[in-house]
PDB file of C-alpha atoms in Angstrom:
ATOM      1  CA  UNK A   1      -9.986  37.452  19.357  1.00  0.00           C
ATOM      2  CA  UNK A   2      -9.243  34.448  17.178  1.00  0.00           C
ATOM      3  CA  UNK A   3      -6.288  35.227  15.927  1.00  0.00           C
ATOM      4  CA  UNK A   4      -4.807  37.028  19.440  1.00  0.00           C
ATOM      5  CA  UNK A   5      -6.173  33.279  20.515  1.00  0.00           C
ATOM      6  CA  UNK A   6      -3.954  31.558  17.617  1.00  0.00           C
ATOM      7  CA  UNK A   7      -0.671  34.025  17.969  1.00  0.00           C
ATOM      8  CA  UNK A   8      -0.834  32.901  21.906  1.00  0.00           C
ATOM      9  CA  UNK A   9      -0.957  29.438  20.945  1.00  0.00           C
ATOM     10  CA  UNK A  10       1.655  29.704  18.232  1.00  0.00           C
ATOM     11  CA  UNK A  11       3.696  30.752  20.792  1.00  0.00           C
ATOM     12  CA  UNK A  12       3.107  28.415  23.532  1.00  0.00           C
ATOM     13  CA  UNK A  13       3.715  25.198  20.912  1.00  0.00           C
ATOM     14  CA  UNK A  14       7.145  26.995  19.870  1.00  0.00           C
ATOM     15  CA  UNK A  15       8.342  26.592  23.250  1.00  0.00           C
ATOM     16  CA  UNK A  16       6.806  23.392  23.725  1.00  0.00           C
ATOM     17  CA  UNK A  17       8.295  21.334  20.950  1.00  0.00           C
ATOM     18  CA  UNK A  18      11.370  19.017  21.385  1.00  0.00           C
ATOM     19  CA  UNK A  19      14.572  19.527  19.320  1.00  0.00           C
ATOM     20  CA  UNK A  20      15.604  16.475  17.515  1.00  0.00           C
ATOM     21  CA  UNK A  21      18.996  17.201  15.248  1.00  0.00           C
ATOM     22  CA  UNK A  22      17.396  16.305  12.064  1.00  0.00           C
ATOM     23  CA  UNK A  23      18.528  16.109   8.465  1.00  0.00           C
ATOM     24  CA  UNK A  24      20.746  18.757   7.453  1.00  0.00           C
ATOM     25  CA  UNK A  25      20.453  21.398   5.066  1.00  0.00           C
ATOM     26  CA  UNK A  26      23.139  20.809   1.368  1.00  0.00           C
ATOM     27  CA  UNK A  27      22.630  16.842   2.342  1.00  0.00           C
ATOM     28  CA  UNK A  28      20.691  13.988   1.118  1.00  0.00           C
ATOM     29  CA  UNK A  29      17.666  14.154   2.523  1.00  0.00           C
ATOM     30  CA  UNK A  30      17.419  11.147   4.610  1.00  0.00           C
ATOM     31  CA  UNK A  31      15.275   7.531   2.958  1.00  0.00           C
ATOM     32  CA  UNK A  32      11.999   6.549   4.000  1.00  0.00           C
ATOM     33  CA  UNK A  33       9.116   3.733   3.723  1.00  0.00           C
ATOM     34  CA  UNK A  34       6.188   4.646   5.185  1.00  0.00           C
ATOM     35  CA  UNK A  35       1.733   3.480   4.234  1.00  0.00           C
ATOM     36  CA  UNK A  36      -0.195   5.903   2.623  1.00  0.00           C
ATOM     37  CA  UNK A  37      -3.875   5.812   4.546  1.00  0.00           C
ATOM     38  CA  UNK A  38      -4.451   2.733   2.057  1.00  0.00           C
ATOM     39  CA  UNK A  39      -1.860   0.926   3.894  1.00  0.00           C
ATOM     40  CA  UNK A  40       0.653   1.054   0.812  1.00  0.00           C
ATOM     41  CA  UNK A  41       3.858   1.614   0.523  1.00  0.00           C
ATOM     42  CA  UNK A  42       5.158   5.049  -0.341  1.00  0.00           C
ATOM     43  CA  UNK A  43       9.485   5.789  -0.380  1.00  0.00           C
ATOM     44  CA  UNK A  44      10.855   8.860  -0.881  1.00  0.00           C
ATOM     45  CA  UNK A  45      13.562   7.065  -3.289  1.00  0.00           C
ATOM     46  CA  UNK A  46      10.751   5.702  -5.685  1.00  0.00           C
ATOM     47  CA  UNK A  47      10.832   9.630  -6.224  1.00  0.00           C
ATOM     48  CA  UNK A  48      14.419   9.964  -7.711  1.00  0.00           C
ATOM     49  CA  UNK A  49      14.760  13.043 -10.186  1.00  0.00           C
ATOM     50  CA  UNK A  50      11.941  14.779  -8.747  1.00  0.00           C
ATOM     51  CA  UNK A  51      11.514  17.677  -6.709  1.00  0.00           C
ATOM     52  CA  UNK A  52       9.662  16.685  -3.604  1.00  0.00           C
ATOM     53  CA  UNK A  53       7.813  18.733  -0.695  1.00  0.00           C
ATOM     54  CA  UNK A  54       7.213  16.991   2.781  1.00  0.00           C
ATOM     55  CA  UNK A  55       4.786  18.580   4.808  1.00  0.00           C
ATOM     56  CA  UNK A  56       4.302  17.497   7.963  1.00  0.00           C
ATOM     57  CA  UNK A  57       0.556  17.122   9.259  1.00  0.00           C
ATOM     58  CA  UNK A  58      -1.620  16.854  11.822  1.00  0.00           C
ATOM     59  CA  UNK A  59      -5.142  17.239  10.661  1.00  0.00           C
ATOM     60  CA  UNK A  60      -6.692  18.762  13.875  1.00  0.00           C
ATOM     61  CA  UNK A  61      -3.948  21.384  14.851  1.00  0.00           C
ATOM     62  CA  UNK A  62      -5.218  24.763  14.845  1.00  0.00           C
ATOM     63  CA  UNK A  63      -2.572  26.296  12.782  1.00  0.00           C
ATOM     64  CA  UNK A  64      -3.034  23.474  10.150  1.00  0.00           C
ATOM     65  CA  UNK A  65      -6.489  23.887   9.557  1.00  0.00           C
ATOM     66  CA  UNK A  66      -6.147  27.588   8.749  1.00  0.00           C
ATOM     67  CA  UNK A  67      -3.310  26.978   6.755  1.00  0.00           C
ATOM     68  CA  UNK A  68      -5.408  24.442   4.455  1.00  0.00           C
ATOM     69  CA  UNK A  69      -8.225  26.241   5.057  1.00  0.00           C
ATOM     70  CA  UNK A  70      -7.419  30.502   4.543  1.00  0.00           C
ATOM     71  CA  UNK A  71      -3.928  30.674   5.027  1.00  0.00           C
ATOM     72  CA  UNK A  72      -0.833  29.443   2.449  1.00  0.00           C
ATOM     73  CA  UNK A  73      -1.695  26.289   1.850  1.00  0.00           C
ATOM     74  CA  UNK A  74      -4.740  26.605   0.192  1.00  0.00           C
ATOM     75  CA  UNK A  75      -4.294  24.858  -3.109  1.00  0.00           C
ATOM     76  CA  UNK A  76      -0.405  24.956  -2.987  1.00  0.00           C
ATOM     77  CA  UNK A  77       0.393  21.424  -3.508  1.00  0.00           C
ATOM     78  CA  UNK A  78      -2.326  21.671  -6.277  1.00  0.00           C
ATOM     79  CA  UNK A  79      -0.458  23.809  -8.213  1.00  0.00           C
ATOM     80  CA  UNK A  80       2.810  22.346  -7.461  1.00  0.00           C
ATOM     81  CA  UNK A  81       1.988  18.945  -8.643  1.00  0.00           C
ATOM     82  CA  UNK A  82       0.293  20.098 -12.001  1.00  0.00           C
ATOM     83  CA  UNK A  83       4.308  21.562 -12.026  1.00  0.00           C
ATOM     84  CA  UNK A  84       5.428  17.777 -11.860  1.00  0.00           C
ATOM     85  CA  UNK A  85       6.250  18.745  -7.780  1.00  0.00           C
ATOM     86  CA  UNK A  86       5.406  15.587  -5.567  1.00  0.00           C
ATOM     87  CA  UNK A  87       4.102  16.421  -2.621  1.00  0.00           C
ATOM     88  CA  UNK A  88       4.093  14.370   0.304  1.00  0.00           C
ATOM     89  CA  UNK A  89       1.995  15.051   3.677  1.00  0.00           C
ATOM     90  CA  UNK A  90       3.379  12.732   6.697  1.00  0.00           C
ATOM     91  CA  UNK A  91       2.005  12.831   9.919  1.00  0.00           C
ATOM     92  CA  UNK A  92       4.082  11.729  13.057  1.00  0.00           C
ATOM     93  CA  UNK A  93       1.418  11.314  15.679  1.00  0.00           C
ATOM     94  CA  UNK A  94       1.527   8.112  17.867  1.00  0.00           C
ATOM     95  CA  UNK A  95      -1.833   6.530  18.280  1.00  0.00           C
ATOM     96  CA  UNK A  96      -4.086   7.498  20.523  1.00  0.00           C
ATOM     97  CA  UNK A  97      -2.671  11.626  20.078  1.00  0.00           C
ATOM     98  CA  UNK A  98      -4.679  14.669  18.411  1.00  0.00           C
ATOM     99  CA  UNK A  99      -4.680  13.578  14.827  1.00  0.00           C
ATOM    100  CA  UNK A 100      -3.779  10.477  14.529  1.00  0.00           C
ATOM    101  CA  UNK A 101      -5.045   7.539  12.831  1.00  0.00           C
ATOM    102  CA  UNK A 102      -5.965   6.584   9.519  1.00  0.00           C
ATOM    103  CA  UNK A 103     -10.052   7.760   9.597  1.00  0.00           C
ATOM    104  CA  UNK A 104      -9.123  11.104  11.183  1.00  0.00           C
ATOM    105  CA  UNK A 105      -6.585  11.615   8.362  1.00  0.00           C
ATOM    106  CA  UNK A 106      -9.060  10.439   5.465  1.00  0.00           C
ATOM    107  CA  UNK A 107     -11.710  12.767   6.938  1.00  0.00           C
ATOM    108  CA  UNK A 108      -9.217  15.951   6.525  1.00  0.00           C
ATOM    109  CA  UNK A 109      -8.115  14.474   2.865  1.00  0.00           C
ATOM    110  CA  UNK A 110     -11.701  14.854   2.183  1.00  0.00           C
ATOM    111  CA  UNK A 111     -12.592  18.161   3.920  1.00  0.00           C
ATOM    112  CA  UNK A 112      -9.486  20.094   2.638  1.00  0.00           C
ATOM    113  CA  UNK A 113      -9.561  18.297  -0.422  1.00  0.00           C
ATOM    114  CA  UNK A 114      -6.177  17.489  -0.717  1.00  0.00           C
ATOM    115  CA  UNK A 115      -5.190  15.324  -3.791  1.00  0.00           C
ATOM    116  CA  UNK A 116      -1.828  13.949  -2.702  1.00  0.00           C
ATOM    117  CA  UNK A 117      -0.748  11.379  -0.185  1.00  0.00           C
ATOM    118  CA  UNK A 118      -0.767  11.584   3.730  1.00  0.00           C
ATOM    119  CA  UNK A 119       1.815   9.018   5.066  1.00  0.00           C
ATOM    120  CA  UNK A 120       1.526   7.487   8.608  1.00  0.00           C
ATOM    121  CA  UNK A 121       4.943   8.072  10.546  1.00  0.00           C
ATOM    122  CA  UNK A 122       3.324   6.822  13.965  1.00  0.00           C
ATOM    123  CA  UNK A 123       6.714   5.553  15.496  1.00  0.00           C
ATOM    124  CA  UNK A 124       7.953   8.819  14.559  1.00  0.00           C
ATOM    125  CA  UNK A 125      10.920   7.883  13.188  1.00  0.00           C
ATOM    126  CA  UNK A 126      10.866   9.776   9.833  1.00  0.00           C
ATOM    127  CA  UNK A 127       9.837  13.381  11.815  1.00  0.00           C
ATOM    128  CA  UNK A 128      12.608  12.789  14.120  1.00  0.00           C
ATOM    129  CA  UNK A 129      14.903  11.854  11.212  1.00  0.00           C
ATOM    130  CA  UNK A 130      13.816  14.853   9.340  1.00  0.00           C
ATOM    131  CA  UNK A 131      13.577  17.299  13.054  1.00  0.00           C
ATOM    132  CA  UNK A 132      10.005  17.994  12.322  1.00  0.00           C
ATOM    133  CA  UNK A 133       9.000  19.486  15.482  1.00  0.00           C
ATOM    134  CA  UNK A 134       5.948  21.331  14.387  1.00  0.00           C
ATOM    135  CA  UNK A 135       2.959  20.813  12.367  1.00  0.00           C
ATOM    136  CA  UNK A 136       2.752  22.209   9.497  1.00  0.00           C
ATOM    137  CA  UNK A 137       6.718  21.749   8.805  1.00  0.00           C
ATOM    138  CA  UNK A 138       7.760  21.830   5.269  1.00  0.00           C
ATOM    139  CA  UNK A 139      10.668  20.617   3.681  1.00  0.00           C
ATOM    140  CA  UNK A 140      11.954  20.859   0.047  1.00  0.00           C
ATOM    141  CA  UNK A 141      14.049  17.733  -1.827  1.00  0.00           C
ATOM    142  CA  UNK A 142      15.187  18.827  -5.239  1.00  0.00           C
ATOM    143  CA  UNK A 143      15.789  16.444  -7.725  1.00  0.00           C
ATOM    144  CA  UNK A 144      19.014  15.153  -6.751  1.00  0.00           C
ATOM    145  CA  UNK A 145      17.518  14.344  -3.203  1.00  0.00           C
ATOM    146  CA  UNK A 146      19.055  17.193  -1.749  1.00  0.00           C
ATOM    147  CA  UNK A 147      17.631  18.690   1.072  1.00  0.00           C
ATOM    148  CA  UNK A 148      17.614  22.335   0.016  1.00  0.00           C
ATOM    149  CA  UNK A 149      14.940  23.867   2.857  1.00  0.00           C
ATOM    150  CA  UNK A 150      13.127  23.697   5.958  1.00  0.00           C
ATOM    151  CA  UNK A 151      11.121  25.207   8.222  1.00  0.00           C
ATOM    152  CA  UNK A 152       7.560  27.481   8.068  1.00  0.00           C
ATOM    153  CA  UNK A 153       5.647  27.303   4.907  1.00  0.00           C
ATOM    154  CA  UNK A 154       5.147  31.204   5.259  1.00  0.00           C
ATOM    155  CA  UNK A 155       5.953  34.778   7.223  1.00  0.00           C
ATOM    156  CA  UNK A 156       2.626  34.447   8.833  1.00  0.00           C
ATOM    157  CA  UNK A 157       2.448  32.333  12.106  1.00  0.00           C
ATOM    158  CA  UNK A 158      -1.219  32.528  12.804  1.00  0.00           C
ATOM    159  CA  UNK A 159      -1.625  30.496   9.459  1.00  0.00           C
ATOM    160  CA  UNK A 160      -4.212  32.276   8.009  1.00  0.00           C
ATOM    161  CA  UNK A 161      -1.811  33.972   6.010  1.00  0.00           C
ATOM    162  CA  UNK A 162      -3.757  37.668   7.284  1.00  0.00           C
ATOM    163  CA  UNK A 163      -0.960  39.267   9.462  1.00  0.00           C
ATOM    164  CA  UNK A 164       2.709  38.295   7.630  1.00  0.00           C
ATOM    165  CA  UNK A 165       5.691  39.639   9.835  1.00  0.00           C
ATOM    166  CA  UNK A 166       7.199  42.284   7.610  1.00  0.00           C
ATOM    167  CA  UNK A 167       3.688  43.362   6.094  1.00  0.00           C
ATOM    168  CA  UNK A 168       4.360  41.419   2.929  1.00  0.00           C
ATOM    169  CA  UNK A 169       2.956  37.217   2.341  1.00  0.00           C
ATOM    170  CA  UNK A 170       5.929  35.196   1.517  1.00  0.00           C
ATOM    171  CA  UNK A 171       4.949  31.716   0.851  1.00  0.00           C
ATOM    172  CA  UNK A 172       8.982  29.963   0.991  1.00  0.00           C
ATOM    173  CA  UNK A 173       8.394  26.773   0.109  1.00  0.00           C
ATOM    174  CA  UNK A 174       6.794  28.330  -3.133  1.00  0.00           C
ATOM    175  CA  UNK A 175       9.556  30.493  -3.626  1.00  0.00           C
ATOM    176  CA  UNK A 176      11.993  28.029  -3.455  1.00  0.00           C
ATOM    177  CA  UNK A 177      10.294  25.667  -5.427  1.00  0.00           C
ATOM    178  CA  UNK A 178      10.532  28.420  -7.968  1.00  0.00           C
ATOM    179  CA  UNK A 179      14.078  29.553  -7.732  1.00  0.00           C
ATOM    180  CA  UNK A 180      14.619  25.521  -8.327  1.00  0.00           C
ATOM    181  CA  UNK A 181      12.505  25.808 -11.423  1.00  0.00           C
ATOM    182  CA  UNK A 182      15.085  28.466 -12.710  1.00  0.00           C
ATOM    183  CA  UNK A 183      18.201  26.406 -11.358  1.00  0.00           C
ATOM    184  CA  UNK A 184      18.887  29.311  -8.754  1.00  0.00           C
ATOM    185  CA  UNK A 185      20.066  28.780  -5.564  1.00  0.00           C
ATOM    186  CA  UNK A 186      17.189  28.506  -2.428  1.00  0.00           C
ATOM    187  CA  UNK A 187      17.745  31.909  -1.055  1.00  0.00           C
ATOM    188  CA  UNK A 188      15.656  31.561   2.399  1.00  0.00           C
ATOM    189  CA  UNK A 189      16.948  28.204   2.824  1.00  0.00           C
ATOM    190  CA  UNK A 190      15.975  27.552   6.699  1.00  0.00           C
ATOM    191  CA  UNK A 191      13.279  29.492   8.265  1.00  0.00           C
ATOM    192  CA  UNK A 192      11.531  28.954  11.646  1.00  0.00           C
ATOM    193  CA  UNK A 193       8.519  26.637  12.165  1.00  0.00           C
ATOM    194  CA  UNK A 194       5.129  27.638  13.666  1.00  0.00           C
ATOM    195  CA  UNK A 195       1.940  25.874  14.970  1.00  0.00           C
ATOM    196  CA  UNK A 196       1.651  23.132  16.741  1.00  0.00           C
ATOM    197  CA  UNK A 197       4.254  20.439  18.291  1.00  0.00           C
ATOM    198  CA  UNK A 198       4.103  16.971  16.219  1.00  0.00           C
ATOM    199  CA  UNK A 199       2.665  14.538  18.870  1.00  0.00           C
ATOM    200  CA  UNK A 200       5.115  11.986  18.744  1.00  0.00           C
ATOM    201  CA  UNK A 201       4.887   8.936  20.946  1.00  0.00           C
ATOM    202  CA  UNK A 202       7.521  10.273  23.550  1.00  0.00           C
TER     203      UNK A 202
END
């Protein structure tokens, strides 16, 4: 019942979200300043020479809390970032919208014990920049701030990583991250994303 429930609602978001154009794939990924839930400043330049992962958030989305909670990203930016990955969770919700907030966001830090930084985007500038339309929406920077993929952080939309299309889990951002490792080219560069819309301002 729960996950018919969360396939339904997958759906519905999909056709909800806006399209923004966004940053494009075999470009520099586009700049940012944005607070960390301490209110300090975190750019995606002070990151130059590093691989970087942006994962958009929203801690009370359905599809995100399975994700962090059963699904594929479980532990994933832990393992990344004892790699030398950085990992960077941003979420794009104006005030006042589901998630939102600094408190909300240091609850969910706490209860999905996350370890890296969740930036506040609330004008939404940076998700638009980037086309973020849903949360979670991941995006991989290599280390020449190239953006070399977007889009779902796995083949399972109900984010509980249980029912992958194609009957096999494939976790992209991790496998691209990997084929970077090697100096291979991404080979599922753009995929599309699930769960909810980002609840930007307008």
């Amino acid at each position: 019942m729960i996950r018919s429930r969360m396939k339904t609602l997958s759906l519905l978001t999909l056709l909800a979200v806006p399209a923004f154009a966004g940053a494009e794939l075999g470009k520099p990924a586009p700049d940012f300043t944005l607070k960390d839930l301490d209110g300090k400043d975190v750019s995606l330049a002070s990151f130059k020479g590093k691989t970087v992962v942006l994962e958009w958030f929203n801690p009370e989305c359905p599809f995100v809390k399975a994700s962090h909670t059963k699904g594929s990203l479980v532990d994933t930016a832990k393992r990344q970032q004892k790699k030398g990955i950085v990992w960077l969770a941003i979420n794009s919700g104006a005030p006042g919208k589901q998630g939102a907030g600094a408190e909300k966001n240091k609850a969910a830090v706490k209860t999905f014990a996350l370890e890296h930084p969740v930036l506040l985007d609330e004008a939404g500038t940076v998700g638009k920049a980037y086309g973020a339309t849903n949360t979670p929406h991941l995006y991989v920077i290599d280390a020449k701030g190239t953006l070399v993929y977007r889009g779902a952080i796995d083949n399972a939309p109900d984010g509980e990583g249980q029912v992958p299309q194609g009957g096999k889990l494939v976790n992209y951002v991790e496998a691209a991250l990997d084929e970077l490792s090697t100096n291979r080219a991404v080979k599922t560069a753009d995929t599309k994303a699930y769960g909810c819309s980002v609840k930007y301002a307008n």
